[in-house]
PDB file of C-alpha atoms in Angstrom:
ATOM      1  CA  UNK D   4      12.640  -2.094  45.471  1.00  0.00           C
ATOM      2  CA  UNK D   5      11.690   0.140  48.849  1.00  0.00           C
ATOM      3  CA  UNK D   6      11.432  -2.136  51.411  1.00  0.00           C
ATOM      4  CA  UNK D   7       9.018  -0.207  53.026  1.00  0.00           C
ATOM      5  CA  UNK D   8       5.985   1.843  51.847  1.00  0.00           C
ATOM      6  CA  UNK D   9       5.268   4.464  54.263  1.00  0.00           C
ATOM      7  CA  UNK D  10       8.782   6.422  54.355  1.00  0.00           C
ATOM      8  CA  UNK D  11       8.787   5.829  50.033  1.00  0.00           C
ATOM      9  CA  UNK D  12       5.799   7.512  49.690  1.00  0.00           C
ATOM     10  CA  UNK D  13       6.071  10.237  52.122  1.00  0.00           C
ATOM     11  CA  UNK D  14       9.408  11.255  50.366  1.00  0.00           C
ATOM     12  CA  UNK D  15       7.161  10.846  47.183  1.00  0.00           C
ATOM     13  CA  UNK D  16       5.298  13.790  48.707  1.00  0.00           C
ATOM     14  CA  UNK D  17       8.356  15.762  50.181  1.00  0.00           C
ATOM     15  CA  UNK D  18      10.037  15.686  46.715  1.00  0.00           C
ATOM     16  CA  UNK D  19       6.974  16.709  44.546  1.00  0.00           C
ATOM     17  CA  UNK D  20       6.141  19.163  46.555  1.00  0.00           C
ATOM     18  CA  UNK D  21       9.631  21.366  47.100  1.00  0.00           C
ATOM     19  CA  UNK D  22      12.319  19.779  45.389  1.00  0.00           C
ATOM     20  CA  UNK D  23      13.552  22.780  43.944  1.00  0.00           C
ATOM     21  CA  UNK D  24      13.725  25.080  47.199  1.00  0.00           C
ATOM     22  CA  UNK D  25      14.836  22.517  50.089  1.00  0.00           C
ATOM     23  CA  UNK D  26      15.656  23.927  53.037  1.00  0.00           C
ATOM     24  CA  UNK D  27      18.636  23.157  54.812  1.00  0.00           C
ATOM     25  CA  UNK D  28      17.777  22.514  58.208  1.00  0.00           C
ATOM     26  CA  UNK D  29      20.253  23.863  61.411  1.00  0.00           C
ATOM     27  CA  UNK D  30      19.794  19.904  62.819  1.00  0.00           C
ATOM     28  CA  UNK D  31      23.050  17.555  63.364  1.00  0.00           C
ATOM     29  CA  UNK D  32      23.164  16.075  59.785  1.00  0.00           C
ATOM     30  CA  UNK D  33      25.431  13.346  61.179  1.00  0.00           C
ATOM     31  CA  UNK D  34      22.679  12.555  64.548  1.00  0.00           C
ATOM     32  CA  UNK D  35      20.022  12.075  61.857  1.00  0.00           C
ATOM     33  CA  UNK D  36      22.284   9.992  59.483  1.00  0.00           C
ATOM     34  CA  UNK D  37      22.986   7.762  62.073  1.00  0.00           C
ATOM     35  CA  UNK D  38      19.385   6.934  63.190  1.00  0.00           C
ATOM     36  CA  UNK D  39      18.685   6.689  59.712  1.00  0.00           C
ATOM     37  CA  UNK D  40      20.810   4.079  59.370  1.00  0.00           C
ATOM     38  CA  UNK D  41      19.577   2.052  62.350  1.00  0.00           C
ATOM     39  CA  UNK D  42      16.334   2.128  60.688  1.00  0.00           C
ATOM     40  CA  UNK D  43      14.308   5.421  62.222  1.00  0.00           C
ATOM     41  CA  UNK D  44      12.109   6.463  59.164  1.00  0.00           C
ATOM     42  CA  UNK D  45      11.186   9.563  60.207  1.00  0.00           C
ATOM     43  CA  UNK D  46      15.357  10.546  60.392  1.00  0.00           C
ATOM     44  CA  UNK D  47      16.071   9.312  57.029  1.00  0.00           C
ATOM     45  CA  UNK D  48      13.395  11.388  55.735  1.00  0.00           C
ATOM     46  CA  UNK D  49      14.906  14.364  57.099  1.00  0.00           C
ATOM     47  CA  UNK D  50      18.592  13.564  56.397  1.00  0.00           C
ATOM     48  CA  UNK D  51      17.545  13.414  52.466  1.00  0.00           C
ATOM     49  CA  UNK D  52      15.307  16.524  52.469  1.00  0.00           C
ATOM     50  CA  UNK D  53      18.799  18.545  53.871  1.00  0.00           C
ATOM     51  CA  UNK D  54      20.202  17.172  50.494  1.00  0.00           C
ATOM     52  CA  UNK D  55      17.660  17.166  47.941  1.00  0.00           C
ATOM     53  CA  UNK D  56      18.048  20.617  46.340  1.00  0.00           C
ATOM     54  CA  UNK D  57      21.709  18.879  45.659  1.00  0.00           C
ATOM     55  CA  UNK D  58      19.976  15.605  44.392  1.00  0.00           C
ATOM     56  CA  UNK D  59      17.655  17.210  42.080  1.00  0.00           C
ATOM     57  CA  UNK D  60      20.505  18.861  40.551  1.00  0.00           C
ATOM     58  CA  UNK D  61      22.573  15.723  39.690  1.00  0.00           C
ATOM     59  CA  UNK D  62      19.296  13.574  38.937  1.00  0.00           C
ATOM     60  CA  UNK D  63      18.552  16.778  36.498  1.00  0.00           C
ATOM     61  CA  UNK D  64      21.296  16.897  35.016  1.00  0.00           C
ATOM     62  CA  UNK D  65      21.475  13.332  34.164  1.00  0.00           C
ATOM     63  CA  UNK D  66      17.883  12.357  32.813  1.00  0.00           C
ATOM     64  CA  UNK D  67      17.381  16.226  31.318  1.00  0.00           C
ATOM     65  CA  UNK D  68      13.182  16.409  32.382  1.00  0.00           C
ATOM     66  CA  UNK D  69      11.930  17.167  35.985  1.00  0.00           C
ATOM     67  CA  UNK D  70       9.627  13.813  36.391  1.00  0.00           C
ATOM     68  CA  UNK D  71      12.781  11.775  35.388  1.00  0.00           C
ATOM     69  CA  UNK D  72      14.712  13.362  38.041  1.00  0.00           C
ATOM     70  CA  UNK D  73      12.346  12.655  40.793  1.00  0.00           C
ATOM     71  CA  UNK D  74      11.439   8.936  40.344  1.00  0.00           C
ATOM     72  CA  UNK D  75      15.548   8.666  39.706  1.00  0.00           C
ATOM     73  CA  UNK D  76      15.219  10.332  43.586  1.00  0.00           C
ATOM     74  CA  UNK D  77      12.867   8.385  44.363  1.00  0.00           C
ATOM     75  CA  UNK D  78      14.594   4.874  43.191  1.00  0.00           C
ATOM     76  CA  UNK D  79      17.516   6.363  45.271  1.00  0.00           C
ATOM     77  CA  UNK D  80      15.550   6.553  48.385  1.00  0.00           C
ATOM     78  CA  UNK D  81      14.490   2.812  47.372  1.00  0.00           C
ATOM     79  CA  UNK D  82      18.137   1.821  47.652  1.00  0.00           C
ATOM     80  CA  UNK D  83      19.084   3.885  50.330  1.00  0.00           C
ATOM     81  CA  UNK D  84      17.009   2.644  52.992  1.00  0.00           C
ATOM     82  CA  UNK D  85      17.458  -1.221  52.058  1.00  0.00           C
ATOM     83  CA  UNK D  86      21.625  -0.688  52.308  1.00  0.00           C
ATOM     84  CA  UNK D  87      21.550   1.774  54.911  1.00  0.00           C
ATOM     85  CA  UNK D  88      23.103  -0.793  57.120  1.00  0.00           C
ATOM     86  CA  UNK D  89      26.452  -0.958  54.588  1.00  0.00           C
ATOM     87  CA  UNK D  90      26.680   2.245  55.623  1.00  0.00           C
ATOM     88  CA  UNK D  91      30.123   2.699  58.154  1.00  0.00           C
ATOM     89  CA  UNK D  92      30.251   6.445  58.851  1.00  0.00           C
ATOM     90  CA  UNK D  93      27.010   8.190  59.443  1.00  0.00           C
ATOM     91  CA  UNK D  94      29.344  11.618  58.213  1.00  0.00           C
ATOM     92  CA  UNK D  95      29.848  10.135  54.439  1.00  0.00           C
ATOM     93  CA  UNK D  96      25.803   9.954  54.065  1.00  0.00           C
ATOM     94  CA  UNK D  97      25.753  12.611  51.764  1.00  0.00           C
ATOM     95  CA  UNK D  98      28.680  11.369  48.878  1.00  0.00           C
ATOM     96  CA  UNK D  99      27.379   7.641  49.549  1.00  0.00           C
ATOM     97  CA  UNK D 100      23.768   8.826  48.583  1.00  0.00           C
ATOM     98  CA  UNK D 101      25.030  11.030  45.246  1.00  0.00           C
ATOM     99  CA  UNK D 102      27.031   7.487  44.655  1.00  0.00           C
ATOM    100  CA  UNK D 103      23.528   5.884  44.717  1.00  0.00           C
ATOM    101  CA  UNK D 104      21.765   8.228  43.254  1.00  0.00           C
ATOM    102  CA  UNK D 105      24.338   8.787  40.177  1.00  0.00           C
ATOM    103  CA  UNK D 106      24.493   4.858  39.243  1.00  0.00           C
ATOM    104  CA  UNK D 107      20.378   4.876  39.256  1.00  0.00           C
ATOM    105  CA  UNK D 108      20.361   7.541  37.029  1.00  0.00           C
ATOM    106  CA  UNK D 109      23.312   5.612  34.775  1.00  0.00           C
ATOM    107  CA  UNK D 110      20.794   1.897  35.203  1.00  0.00           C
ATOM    108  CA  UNK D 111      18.069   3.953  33.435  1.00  0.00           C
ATOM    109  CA  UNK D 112      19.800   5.284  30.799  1.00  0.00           C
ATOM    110  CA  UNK D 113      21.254   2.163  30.505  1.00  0.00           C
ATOM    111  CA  UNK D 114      18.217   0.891  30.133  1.00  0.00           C
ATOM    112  CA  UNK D 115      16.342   3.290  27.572  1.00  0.00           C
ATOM    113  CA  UNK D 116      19.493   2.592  25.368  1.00  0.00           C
ATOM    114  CA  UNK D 117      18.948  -1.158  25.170  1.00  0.00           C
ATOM    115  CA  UNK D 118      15.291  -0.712  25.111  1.00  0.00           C
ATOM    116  CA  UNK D 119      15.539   2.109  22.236  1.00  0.00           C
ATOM    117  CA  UNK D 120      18.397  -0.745  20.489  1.00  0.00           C
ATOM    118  CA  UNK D 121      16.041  -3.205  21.002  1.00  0.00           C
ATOM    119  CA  UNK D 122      13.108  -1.449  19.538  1.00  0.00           C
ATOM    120  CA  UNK D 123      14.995  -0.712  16.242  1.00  0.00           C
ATOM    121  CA  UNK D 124      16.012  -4.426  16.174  1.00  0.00           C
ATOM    122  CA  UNK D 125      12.689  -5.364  16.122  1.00  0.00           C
ATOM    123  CA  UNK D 126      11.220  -2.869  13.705  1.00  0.00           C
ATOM    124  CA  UNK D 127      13.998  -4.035  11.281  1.00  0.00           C
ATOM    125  CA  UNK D 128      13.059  -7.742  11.692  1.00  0.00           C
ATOM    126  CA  UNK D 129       9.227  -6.548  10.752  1.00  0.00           C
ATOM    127  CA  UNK D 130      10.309  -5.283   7.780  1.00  0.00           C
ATOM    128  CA  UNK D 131      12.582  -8.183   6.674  1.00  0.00           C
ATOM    129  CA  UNK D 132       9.189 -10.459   7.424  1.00  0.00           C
ATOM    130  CA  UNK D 133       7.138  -7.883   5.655  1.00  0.00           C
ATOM    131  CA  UNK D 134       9.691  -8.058   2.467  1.00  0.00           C
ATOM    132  CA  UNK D 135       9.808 -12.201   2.833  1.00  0.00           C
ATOM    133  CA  UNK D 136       6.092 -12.136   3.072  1.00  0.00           C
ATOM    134  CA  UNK D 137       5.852 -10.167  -0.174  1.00  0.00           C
ATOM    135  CA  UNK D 138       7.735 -11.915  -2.050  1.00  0.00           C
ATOM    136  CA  UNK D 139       6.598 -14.847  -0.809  1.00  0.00           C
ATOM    137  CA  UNK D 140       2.856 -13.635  -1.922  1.00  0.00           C
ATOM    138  CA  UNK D 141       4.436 -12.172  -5.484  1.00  0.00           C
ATOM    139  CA  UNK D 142       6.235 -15.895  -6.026  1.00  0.00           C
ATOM    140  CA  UNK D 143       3.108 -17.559  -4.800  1.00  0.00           C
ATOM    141  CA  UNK D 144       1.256 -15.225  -7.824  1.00  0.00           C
ATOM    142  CA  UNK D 145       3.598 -15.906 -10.376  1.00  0.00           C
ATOM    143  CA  UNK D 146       3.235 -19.368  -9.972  1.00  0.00           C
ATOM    144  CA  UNK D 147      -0.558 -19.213  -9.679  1.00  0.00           C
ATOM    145  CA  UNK D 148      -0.428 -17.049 -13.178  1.00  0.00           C
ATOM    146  CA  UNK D 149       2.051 -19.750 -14.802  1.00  0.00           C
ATOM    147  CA  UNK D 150      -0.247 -22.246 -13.996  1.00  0.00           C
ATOM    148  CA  UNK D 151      -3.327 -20.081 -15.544  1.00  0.00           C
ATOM    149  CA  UNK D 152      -1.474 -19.877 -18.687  1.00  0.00           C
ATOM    150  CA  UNK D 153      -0.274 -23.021 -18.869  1.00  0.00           C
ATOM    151  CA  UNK D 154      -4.239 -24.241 -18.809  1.00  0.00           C
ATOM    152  CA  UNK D 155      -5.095 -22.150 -21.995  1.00  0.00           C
ATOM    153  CA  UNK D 156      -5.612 -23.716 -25.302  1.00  0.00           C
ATOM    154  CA  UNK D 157      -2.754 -23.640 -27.196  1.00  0.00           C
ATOM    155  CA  UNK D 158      -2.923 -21.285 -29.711  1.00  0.00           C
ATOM    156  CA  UNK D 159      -4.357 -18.900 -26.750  1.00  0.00           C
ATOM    157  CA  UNK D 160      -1.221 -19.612 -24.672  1.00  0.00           C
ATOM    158  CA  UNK D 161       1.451 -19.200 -27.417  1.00  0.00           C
ATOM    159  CA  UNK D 162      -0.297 -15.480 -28.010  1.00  0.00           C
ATOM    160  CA  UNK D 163      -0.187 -14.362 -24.630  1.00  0.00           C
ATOM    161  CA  UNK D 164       3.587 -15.998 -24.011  1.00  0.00           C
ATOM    162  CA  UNK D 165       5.275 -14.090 -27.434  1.00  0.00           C
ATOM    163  CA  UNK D 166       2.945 -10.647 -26.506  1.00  0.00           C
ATOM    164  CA  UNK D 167       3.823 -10.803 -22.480  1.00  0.00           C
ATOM    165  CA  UNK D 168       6.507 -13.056 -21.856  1.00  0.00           C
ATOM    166  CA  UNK D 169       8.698 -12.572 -25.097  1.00  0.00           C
ATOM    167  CA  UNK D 170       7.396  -8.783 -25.309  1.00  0.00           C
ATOM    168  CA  UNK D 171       6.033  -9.501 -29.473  1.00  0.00           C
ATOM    169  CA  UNK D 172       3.743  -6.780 -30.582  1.00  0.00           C
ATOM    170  CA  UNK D 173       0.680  -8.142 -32.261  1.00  0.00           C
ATOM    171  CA  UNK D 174       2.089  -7.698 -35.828  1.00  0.00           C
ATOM    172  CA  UNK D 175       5.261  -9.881 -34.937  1.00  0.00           C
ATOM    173  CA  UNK D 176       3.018 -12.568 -33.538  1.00  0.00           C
ATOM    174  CA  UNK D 177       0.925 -12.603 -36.487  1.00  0.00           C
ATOM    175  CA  UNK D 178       3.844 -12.976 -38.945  1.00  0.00           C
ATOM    176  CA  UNK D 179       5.656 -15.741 -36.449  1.00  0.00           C
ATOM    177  CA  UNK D 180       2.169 -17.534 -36.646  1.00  0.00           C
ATOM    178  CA  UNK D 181       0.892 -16.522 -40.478  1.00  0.00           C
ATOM    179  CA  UNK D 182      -1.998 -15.250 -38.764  1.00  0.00           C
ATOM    180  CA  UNK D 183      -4.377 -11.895 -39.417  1.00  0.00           C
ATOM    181  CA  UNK D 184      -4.116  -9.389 -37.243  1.00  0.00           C
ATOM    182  CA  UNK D 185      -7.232  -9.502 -36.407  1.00  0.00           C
ATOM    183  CA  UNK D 186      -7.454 -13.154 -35.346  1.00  0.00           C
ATOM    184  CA  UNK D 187      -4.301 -12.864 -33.517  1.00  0.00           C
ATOM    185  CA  UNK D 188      -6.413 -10.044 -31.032  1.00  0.00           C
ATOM    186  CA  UNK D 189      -9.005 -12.321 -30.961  1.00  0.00           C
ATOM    187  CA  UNK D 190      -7.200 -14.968 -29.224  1.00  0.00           C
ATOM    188  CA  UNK D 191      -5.179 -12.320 -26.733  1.00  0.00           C
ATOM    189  CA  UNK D 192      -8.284 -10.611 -26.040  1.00  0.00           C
ATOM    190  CA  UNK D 193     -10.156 -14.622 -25.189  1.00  0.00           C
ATOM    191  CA  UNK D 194      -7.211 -15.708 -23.347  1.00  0.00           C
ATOM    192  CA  UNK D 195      -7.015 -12.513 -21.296  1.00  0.00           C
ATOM    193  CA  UNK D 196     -10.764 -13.376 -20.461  1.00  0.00           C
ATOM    194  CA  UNK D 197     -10.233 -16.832 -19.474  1.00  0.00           C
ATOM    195  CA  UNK D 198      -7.611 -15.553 -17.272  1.00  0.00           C
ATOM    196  CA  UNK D 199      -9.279 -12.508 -15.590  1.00  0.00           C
ATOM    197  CA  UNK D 200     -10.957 -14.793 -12.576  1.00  0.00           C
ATOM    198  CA  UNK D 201     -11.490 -12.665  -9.635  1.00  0.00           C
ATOM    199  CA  UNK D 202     -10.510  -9.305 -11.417  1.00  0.00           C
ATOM    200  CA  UNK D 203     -12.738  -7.064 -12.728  1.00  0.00           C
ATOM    201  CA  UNK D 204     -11.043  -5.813 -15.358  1.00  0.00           C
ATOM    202  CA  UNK D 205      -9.389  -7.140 -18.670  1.00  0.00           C
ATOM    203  CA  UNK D 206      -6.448  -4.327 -18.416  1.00  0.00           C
ATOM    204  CA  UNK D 207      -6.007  -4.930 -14.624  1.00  0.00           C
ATOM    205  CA  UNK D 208      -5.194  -8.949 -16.230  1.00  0.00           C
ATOM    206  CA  UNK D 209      -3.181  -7.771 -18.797  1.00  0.00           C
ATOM    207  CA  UNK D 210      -0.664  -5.420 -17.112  1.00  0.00           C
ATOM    208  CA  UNK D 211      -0.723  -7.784 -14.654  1.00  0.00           C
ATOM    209  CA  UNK D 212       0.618 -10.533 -16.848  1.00  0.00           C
ATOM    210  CA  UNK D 213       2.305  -7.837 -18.435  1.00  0.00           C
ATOM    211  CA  UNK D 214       4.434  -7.422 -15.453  1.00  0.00           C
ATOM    212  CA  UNK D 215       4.881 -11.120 -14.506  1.00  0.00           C
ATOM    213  CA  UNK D 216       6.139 -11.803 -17.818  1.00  0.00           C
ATOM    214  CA  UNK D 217       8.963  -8.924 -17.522  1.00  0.00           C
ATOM    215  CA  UNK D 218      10.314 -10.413 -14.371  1.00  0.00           C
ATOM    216  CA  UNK D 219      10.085 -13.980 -16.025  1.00  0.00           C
ATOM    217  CA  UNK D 220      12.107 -12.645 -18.829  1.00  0.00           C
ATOM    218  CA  UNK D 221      14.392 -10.758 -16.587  1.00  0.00           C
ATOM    219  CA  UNK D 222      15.043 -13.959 -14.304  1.00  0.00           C
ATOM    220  CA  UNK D 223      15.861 -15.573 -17.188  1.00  0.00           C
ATOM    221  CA  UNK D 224      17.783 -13.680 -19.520  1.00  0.00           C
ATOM    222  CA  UNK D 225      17.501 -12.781 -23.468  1.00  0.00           C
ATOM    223  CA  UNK D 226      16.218 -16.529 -24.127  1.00  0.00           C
ATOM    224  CA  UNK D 227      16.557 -17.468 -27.755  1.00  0.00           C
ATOM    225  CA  UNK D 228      12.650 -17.338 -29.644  1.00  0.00           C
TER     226      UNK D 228
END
């Protein structure tokens, strides 16, 4: 991070407003480099603005948009001023500054990438809870239906396991039983009441037995009647 805030926020300025048509200036690039480097804000200012047409251009080129470019400058400015001391040769300013500016630009992307991996780790760990918590929810119902059925009389039970869980049309059940037709509705059509609780509709109970039953049958296998 900048060390200070005045010279990061008047290159904020410089940048935004002309980054695309620096000037190069007819000053002693190496005079200014070197009082940069002993710490004169005002002189690093002016050694990057002799560079930063040449600096847009590689931060461009790397992060592809115009605002990416210049807070990639501006990070480089960041770094710049706190090494400037590491800096030997006031004449290599330029190169060592591209150096900078070239691994901030490869940090970020760096960055997005993880943070774009890590984004798509997390979606896909969602939707493994979101599939656990369904079936979770669709076990949880099964059992609450089993128990339902299992609390019918009887004769009311055996109907509704041969029509939904043994898939019997109401003329097999009748013969399997030796009961009318009629009396064999009956007791679907009573059971199907006692087991409608909370819904509002007797079909809405029945296909959903209906469907609980297939999976039963299908978790099970062809079971012997």
């Amino acid at each position: 991070m900048f060390l200070y805030v005045k010279p990061f926020l008047a290159l904020a300025r410089l940048i935004s407003m002309d980054v695309r048509t620096g000037r190069e200036g007819m000053e002693d690039r190496d005079e200014y480099a070197s009082a940069a480097i002993r710490g004169d804000e005002e002189a690093l200012l002016r050694r990057i603005d002799m560079d930063k047409r040449q600096l847009y251009g590689i931060a461009f080129a790397y992060m592809r948009n115009e605002e990416d470019a210049i807070e990639a400058i501006q990070e480089t400015v960041c770094r710049v001023w706190a090494k400037r001391r590491t800096l030997r040769e006031a004449k290599y300013f330029t190169t060592w500054t591209i150096r900078i500016l070239i691994r901030v630009c490869m940090d970020e992307k760096k960055k997005r990438k993880r943070e774009q991996q890590q984004s798509t780790i997390d979606a896909s760990r969602m939707q493994r809870t979101v599939e656990a918590n369904d079936e979770e929810e669709d076990a949880a119902a099964r059992l609450d239906m089993a128990a339902q059925v299992q609390a019918l009389p009887a004769n009311y039970r055996m109907v509704v396991v041969l029509k939904y869980y043994r898939d019997r049309t109401i003329m097999e059940i009748a013969e399997l039983l030796e009961k009318p037709d009629g009396t064999i509705r009956t007791w679907l059509n009573k059971a199907l009441k006692l087991l409608r609780s909370d819904m509002t509709k007797t079909e809405e109970v029945e296909a959903y037995v209906r469907g609980i039953g297939k999976r039963e049958a299908a978790g099970r296998g062809d079971a012997a009647d």
